[in-house]
PDB file of C-alpha atoms in Angstrom:
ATOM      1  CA  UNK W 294      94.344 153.770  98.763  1.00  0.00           C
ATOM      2  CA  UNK W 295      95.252 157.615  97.742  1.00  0.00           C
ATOM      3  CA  UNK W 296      96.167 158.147 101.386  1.00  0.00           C
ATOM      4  CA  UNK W 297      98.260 157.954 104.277  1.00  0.00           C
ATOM      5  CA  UNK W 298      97.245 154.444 106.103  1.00  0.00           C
ATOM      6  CA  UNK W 299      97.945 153.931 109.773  1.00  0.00           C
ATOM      7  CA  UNK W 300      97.283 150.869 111.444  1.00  0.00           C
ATOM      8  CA  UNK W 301      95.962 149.916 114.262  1.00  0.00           C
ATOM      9  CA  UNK W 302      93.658 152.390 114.497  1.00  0.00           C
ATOM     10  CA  UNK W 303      93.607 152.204 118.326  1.00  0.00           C
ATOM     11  CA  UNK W 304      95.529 149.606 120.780  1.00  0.00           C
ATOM     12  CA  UNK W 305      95.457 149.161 123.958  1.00  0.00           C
ATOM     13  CA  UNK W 306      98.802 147.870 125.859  1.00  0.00           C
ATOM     14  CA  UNK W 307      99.642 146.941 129.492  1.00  0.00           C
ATOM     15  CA  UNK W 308     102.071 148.732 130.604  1.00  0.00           C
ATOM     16  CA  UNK W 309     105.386 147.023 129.891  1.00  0.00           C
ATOM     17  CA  UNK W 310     104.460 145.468 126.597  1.00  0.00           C
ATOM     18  CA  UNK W 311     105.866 146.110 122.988  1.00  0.00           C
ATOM     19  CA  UNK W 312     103.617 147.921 120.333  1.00  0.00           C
ATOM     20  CA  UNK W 313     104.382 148.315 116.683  1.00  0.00           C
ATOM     21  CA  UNK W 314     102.173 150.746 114.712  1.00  0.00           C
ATOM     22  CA  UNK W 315     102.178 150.686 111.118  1.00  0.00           C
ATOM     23  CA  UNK W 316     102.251 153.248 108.197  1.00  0.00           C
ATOM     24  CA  UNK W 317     101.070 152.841 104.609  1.00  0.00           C
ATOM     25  CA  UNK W 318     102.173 156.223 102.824  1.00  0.00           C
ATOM     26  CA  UNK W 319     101.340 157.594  99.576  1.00  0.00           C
ATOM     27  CA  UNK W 320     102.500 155.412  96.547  1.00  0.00           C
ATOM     28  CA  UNK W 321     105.719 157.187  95.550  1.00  0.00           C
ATOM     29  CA  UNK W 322     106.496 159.391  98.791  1.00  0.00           C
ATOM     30  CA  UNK W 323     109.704 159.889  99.291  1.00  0.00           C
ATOM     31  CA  UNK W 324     109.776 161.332 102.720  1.00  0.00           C
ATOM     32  CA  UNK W 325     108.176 159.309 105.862  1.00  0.00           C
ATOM     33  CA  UNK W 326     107.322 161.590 109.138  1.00  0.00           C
ATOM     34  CA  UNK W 327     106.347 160.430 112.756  1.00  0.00           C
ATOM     35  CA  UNK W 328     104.712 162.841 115.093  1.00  0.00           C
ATOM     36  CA  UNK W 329     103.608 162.238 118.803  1.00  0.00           C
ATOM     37  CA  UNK W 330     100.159 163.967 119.525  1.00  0.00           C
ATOM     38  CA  UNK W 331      99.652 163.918 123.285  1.00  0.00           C
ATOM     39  CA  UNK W 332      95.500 165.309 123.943  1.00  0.00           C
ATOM     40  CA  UNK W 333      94.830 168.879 123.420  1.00  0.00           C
ATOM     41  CA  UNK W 334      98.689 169.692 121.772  1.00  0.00           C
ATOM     42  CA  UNK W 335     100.146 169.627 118.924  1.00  0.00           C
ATOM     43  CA  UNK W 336     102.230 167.458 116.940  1.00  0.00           C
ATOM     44  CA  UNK W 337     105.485 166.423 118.062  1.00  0.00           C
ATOM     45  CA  UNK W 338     107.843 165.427 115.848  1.00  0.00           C
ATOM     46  CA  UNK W 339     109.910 161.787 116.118  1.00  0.00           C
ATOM     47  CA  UNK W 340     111.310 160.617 113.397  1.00  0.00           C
ATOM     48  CA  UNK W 341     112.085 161.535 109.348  1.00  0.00           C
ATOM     49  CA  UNK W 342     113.091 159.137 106.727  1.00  0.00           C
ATOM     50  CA  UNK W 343     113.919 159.728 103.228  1.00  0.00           C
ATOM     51  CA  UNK W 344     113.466 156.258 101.302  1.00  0.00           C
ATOM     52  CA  UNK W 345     114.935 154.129 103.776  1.00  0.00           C
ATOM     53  CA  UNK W 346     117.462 156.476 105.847  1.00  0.00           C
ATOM     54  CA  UNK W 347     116.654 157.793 108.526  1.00  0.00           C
ATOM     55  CA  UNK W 348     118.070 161.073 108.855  1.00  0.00           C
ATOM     56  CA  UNK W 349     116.348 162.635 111.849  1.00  0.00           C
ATOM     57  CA  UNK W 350     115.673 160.606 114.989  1.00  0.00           C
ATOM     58  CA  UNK W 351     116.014 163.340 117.550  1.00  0.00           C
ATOM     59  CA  UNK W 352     112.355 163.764 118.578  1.00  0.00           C
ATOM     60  CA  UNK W 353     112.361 160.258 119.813  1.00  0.00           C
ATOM     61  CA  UNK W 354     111.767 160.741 123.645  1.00  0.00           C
ATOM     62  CA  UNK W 355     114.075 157.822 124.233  1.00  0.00           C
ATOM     63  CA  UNK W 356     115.651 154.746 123.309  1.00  0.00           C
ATOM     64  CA  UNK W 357     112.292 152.326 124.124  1.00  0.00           C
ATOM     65  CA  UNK W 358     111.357 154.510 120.724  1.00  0.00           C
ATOM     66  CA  UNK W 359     112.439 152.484 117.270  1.00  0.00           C
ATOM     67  CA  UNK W 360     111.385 153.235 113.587  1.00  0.00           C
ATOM     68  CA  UNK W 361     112.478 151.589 110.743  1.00  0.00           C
ATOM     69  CA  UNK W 362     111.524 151.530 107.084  1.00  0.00           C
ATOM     70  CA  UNK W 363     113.659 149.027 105.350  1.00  0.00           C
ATOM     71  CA  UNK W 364     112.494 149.537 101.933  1.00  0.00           C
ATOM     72  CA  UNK W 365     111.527 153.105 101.644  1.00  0.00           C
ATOM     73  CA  UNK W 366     108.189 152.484 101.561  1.00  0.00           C
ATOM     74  CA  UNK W 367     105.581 150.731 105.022  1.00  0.00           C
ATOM     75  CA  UNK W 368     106.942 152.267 107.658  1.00  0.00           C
ATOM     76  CA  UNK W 369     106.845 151.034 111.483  1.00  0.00           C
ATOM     77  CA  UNK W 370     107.049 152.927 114.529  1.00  0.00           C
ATOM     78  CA  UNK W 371     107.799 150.150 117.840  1.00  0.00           C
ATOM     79  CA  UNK W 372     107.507 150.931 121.742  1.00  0.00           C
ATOM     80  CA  UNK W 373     109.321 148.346 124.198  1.00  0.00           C
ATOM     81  CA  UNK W 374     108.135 148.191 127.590  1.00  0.00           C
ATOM     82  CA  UNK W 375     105.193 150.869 126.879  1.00  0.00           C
ATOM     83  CA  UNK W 376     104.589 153.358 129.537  1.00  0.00           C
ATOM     84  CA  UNK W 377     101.643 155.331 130.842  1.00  0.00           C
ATOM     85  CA  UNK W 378     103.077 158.436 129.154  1.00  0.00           C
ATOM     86  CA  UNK W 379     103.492 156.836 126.158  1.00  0.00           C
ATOM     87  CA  UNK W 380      99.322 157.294 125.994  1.00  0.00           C
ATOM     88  CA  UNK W 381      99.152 159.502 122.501  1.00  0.00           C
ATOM     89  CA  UNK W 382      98.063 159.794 119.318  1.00  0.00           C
ATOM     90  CA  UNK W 383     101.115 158.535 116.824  1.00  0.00           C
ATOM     91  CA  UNK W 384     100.977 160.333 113.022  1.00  0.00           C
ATOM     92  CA  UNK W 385     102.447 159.372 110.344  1.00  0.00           C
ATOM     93  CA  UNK W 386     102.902 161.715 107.388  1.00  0.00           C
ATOM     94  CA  UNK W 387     104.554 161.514 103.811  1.00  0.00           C
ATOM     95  CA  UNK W 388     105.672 163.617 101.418  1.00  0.00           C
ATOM     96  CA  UNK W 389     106.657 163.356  97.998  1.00  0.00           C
ATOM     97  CA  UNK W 390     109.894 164.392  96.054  1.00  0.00           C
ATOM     98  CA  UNK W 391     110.001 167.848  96.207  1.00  0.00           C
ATOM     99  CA  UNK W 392     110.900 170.135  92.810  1.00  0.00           C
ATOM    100  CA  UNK W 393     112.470 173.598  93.150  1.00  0.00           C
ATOM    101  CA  UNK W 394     110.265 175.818  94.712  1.00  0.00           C
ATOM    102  CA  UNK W 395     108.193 173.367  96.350  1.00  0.00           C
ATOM    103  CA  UNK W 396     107.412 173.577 100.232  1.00  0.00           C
ATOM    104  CA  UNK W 397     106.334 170.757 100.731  1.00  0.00           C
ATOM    105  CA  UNK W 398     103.468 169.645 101.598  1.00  0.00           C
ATOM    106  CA  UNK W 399     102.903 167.173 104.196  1.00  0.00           C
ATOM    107  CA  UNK W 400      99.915 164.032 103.709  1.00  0.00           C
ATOM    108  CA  UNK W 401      98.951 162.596 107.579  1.00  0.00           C
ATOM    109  CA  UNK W 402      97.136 159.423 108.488  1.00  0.00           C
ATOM    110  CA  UNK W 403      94.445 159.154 110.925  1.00  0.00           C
ATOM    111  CA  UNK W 404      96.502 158.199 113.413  1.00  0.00           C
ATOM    112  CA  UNK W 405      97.014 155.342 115.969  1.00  0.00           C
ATOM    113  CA  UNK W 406      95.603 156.188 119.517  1.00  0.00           C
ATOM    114  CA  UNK W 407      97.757 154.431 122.158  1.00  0.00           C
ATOM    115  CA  UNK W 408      96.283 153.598 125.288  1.00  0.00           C
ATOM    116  CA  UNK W 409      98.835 152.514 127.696  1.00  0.00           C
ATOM    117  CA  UNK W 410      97.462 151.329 131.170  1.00  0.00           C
TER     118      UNK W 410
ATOM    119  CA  UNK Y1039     114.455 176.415 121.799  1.00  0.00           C
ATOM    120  CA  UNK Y1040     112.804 176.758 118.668  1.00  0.00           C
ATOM    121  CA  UNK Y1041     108.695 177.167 118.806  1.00  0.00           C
ATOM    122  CA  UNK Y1042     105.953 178.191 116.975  1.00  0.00           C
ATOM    123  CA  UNK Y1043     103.360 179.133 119.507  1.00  0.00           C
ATOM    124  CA  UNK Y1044      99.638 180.840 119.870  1.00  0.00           C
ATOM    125  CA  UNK Y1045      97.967 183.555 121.260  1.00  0.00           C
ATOM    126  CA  UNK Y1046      94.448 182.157 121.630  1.00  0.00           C
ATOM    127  CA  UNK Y1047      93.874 178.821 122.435  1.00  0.00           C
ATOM    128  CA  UNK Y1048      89.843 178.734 121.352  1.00  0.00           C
ATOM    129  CA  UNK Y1049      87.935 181.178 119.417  1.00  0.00           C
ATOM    130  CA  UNK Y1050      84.246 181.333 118.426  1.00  0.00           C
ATOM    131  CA  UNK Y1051      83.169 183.061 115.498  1.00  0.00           C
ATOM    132  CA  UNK Y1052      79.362 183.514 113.889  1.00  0.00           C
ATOM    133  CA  UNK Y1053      78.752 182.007 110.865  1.00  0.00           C
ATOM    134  CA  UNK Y1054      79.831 184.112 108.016  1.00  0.00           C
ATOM    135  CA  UNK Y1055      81.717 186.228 109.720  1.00  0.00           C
ATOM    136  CA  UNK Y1056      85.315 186.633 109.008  1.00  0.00           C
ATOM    137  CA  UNK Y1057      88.021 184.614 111.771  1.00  0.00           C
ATOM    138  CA  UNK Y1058      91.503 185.421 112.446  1.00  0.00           C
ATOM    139  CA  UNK Y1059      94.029 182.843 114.491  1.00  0.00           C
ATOM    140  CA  UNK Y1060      97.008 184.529 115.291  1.00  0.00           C
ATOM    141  CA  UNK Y1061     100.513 182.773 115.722  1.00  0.00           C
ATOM    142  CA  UNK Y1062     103.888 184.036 117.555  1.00  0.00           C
ATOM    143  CA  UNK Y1063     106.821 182.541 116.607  1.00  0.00           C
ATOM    144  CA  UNK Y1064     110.447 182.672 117.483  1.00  0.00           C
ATOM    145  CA  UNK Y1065     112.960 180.633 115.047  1.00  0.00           C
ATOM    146  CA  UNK Y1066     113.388 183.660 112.700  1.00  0.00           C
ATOM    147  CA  UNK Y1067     115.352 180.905 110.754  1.00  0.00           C
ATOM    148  CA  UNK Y1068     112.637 179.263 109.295  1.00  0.00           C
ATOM    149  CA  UNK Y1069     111.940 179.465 106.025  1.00  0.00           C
ATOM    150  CA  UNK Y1070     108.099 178.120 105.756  1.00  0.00           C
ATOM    151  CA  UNK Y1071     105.449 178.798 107.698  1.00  0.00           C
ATOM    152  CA  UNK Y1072     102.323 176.557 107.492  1.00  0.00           C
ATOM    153  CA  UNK Y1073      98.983 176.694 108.532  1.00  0.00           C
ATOM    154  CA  UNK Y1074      97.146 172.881 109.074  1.00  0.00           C
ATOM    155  CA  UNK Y1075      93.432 172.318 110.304  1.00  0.00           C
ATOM    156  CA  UNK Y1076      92.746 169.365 112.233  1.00  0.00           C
ATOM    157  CA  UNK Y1077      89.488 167.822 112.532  1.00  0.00           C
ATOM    158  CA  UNK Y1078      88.473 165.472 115.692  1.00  0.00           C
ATOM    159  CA  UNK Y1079      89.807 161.908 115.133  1.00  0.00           C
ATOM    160  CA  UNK Y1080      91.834 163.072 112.083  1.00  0.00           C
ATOM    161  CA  UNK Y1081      95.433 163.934 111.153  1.00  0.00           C
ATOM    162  CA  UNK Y1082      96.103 167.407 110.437  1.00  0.00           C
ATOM    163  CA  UNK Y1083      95.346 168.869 106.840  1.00  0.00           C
ATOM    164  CA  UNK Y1084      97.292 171.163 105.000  1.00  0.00           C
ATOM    165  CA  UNK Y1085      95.722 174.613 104.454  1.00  0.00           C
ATOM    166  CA  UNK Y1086      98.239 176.703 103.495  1.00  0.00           C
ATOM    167  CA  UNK Y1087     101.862 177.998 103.801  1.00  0.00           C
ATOM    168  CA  UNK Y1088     103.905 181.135 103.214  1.00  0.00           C
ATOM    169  CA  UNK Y1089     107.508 181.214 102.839  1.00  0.00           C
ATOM    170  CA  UNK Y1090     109.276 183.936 104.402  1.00  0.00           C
ATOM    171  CA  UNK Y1091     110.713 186.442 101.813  1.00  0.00           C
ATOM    172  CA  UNK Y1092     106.672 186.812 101.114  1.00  0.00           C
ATOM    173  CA  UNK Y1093     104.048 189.354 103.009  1.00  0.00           C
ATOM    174  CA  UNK Y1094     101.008 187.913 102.051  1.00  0.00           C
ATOM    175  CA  UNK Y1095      99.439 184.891 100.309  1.00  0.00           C
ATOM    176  CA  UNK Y1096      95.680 183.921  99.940  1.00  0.00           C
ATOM    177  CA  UNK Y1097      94.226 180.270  98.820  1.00  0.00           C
ATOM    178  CA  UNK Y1098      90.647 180.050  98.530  1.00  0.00           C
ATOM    179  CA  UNK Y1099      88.835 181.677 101.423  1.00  0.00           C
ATOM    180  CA  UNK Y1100      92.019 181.830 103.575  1.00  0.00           C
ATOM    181  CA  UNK Y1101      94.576 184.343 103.734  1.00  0.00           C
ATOM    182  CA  UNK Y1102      97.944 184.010 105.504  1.00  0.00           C
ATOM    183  CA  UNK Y1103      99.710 187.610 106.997  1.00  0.00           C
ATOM    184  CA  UNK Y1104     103.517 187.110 107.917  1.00  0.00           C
ATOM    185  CA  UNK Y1105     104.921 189.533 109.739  1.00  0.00           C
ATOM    186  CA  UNK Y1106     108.456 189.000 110.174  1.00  0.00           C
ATOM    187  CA  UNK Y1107     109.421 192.088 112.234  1.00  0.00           C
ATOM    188  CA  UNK Y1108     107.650 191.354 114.937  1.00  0.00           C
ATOM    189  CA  UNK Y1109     107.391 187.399 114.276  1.00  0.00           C
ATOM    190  CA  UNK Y1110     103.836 187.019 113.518  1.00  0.00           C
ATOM    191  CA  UNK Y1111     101.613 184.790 111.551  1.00  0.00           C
ATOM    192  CA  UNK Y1112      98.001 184.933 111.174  1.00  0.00           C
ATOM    193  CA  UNK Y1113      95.419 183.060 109.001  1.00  0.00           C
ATOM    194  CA  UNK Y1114      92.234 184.702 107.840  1.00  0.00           C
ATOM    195  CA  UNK Y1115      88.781 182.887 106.979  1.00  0.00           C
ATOM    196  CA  UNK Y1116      86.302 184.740 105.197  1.00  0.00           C
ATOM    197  CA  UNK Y1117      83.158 184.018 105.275  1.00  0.00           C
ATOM    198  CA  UNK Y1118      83.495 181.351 108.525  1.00  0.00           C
ATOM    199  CA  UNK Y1119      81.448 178.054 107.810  1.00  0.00           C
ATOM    200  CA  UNK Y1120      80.518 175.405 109.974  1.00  0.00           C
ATOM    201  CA  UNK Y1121      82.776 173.005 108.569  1.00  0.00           C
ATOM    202  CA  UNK Y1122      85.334 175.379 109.644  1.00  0.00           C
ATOM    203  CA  UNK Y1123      85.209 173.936 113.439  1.00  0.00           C
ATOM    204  CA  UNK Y1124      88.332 172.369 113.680  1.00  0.00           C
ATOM    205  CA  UNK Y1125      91.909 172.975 115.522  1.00  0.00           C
ATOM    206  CA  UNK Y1126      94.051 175.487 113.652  1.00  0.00           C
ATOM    207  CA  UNK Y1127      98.046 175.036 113.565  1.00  0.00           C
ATOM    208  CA  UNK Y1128     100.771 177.137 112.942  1.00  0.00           C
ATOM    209  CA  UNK Y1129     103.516 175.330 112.115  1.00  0.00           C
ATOM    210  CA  UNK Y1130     106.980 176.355 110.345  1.00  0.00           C
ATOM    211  CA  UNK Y1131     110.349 174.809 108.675  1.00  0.00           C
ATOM    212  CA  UNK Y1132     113.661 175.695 107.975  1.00  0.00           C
ATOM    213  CA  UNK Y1133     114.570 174.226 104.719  1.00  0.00           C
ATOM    214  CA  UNK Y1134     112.320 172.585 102.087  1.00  0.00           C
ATOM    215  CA  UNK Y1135     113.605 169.721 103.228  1.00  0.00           C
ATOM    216  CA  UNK Y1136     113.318 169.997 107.124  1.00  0.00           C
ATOM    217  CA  UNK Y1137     110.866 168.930 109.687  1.00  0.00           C
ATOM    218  CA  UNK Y1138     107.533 170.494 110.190  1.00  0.00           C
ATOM    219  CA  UNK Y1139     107.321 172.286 114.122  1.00  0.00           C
ATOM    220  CA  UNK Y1140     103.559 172.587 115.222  1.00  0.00           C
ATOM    221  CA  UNK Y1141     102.652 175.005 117.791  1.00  0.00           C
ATOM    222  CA  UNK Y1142      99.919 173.898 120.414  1.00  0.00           C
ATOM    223  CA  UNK Y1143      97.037 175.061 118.211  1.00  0.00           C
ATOM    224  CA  UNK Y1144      93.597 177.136 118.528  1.00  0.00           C
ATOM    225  CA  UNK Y1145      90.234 175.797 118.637  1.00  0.00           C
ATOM    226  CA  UNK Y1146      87.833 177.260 116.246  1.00  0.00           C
ATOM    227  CA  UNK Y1147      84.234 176.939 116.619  1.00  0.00           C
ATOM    228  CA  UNK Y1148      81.788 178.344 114.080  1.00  0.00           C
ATOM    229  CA  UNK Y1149      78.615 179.151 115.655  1.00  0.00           C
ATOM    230  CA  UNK Y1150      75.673 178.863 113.306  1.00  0.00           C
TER     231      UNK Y1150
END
C-alpha cells in the first residue's frame, strides 16, 4: 500500500500478557517512529530507528517496552506482562531520507488501540 | 523539560469563518515547528511546518505565525470547512533529524 500499515488494528490483552504490534512503513523510509497516544493527549514519543538502529529509545516508559526492526524495514513494537496503563493508542510513523533543506515530514498509521484489562 | 503546549483545548468556529489555534512553547532550541490535524480513529496528518529563522509561512488555506520572542505559534484557517473538525497539534523538533514533540492538542469543531 502507499501508506503507513499498523497491525492489529485493535487487541485486547489480559493484564500480564505479551503484545506485539506491527508496522508496515512506506516503501523506502528510512526513519521508523513509535508514539504512545493515551485518550484525549497527544503523541508521545517511544522509539526512533534509522534503517535498523535504533538511535532513540528514551521515550520507552520502561523496560517491559521492546522495538526492534531487524532489517530496516516492518517494524515491531512488544509489551511483556501488559498493564492497565499500558491502555493507548500505539503510532507508528516513517519518514523518508531527508535532502538539505528538508524538515521532514512525518507519514502515521492508523494506529493500534490497546486495551489492557 | 522541553514542551510544546496549548492555550485552548476546544474551539468552535462557524463555517466559513476564519479559525486560529494558538500554541506556547518553551524549547527555544527547536528548529521546526509543525502543525498536524488528527481526525477520530486516525494518525495525525501533516499540515504544515515553519522552521524557526522564518516569520510566516502559508500552504493552501492555512497560515502558520511564529513568534519567537515571546514563543508562540499559531495556525490560521481561512475560510473554516466542515471537514476541518479534527484535533489540531503543535508539535516542534530540534534538528532535521530529531524527534517530533506533540503538545496536548485543540479540538476544532466547525459548526455548519
Amino acid at each position: 500500500g502507499a501508506g503507513v500499515s499498523q497491525s492489529p488494528r485493535y487487541k485486547v490483552a489480559k493484564r500480564g500478557q505479551d503484545v506485539a504490534l506491527r508496522c508496515d512503513p512506506i516503501s523506502g523510509h528510512v526513519s521508523l517512529f513509535w508514539y504512545q497516544q493515551a485518550l484525549g493527549q497527544g503523541p508521545e514519543f517511544l522509539t526512533y530507528f534509522q534503517n535498523e538502529a535504533q538511535l532513540d529509545k528514551s521515550g520507552l516508559p520502561s523496560d517491559r517496552f521492546f522495538a526492534e526492526r531487524p532489517e530496516g524495514s516492518v517494524s515491531t513494537l512488544k509489551i511483556q506482562r501488559t498493564q492497565q496503563e499500558d491502555s493507548a493508542v500505539y503510532l507508528c510513523a516513517s519518514r523518508r531520507m531527508l535532502a538539505g533543506g528538508d524538515t521532514g515530514e512525518l507519514f502515521f498509521g492508523e494506529g493500534s488501540r490497546l486495551t489492557v484489562l | 523539560g522541553e514542551s510544546v503546549g496549548l492555550h485552548l483545548p476546544t474551539l468552535s468556529v462557524q463555517e466559513g469563518d476564519n479559525s486560529i489555534i494558538n500554541c506556547a512553547y518553551s524549547n527555544s532550541a527547536s528548529d521546526y515547528f509543525i502543525w498536524y490535524k488528527q481526525e477520530s480513529g486516525k494518525g495525525p496528518q501533516f499540515i504544515i511546518d515553519i522552521r524557526s529563522n522564518m516569520d510566516k509561512r502559508q500552504g493552501q488555506r492555512v497560515t502558520v505565525l511564529l513568534n519567537k520572542t515571546v514563543k508562540h505559534l499559531s495556525l490560521q484557517i481561512a475560510a473554516t470547512q466542515p471537514g476541518d473538525s479534527a484535533v489540531y497539534f503543535c508539535a516542534d523538533r530540534k534538528t532535521s533529524y530529531d524527534k517530533v514533540i506533540f503538545g496536548p492538542g485543540t479540538s476544532l469543531s466547525v459548526i455548519p
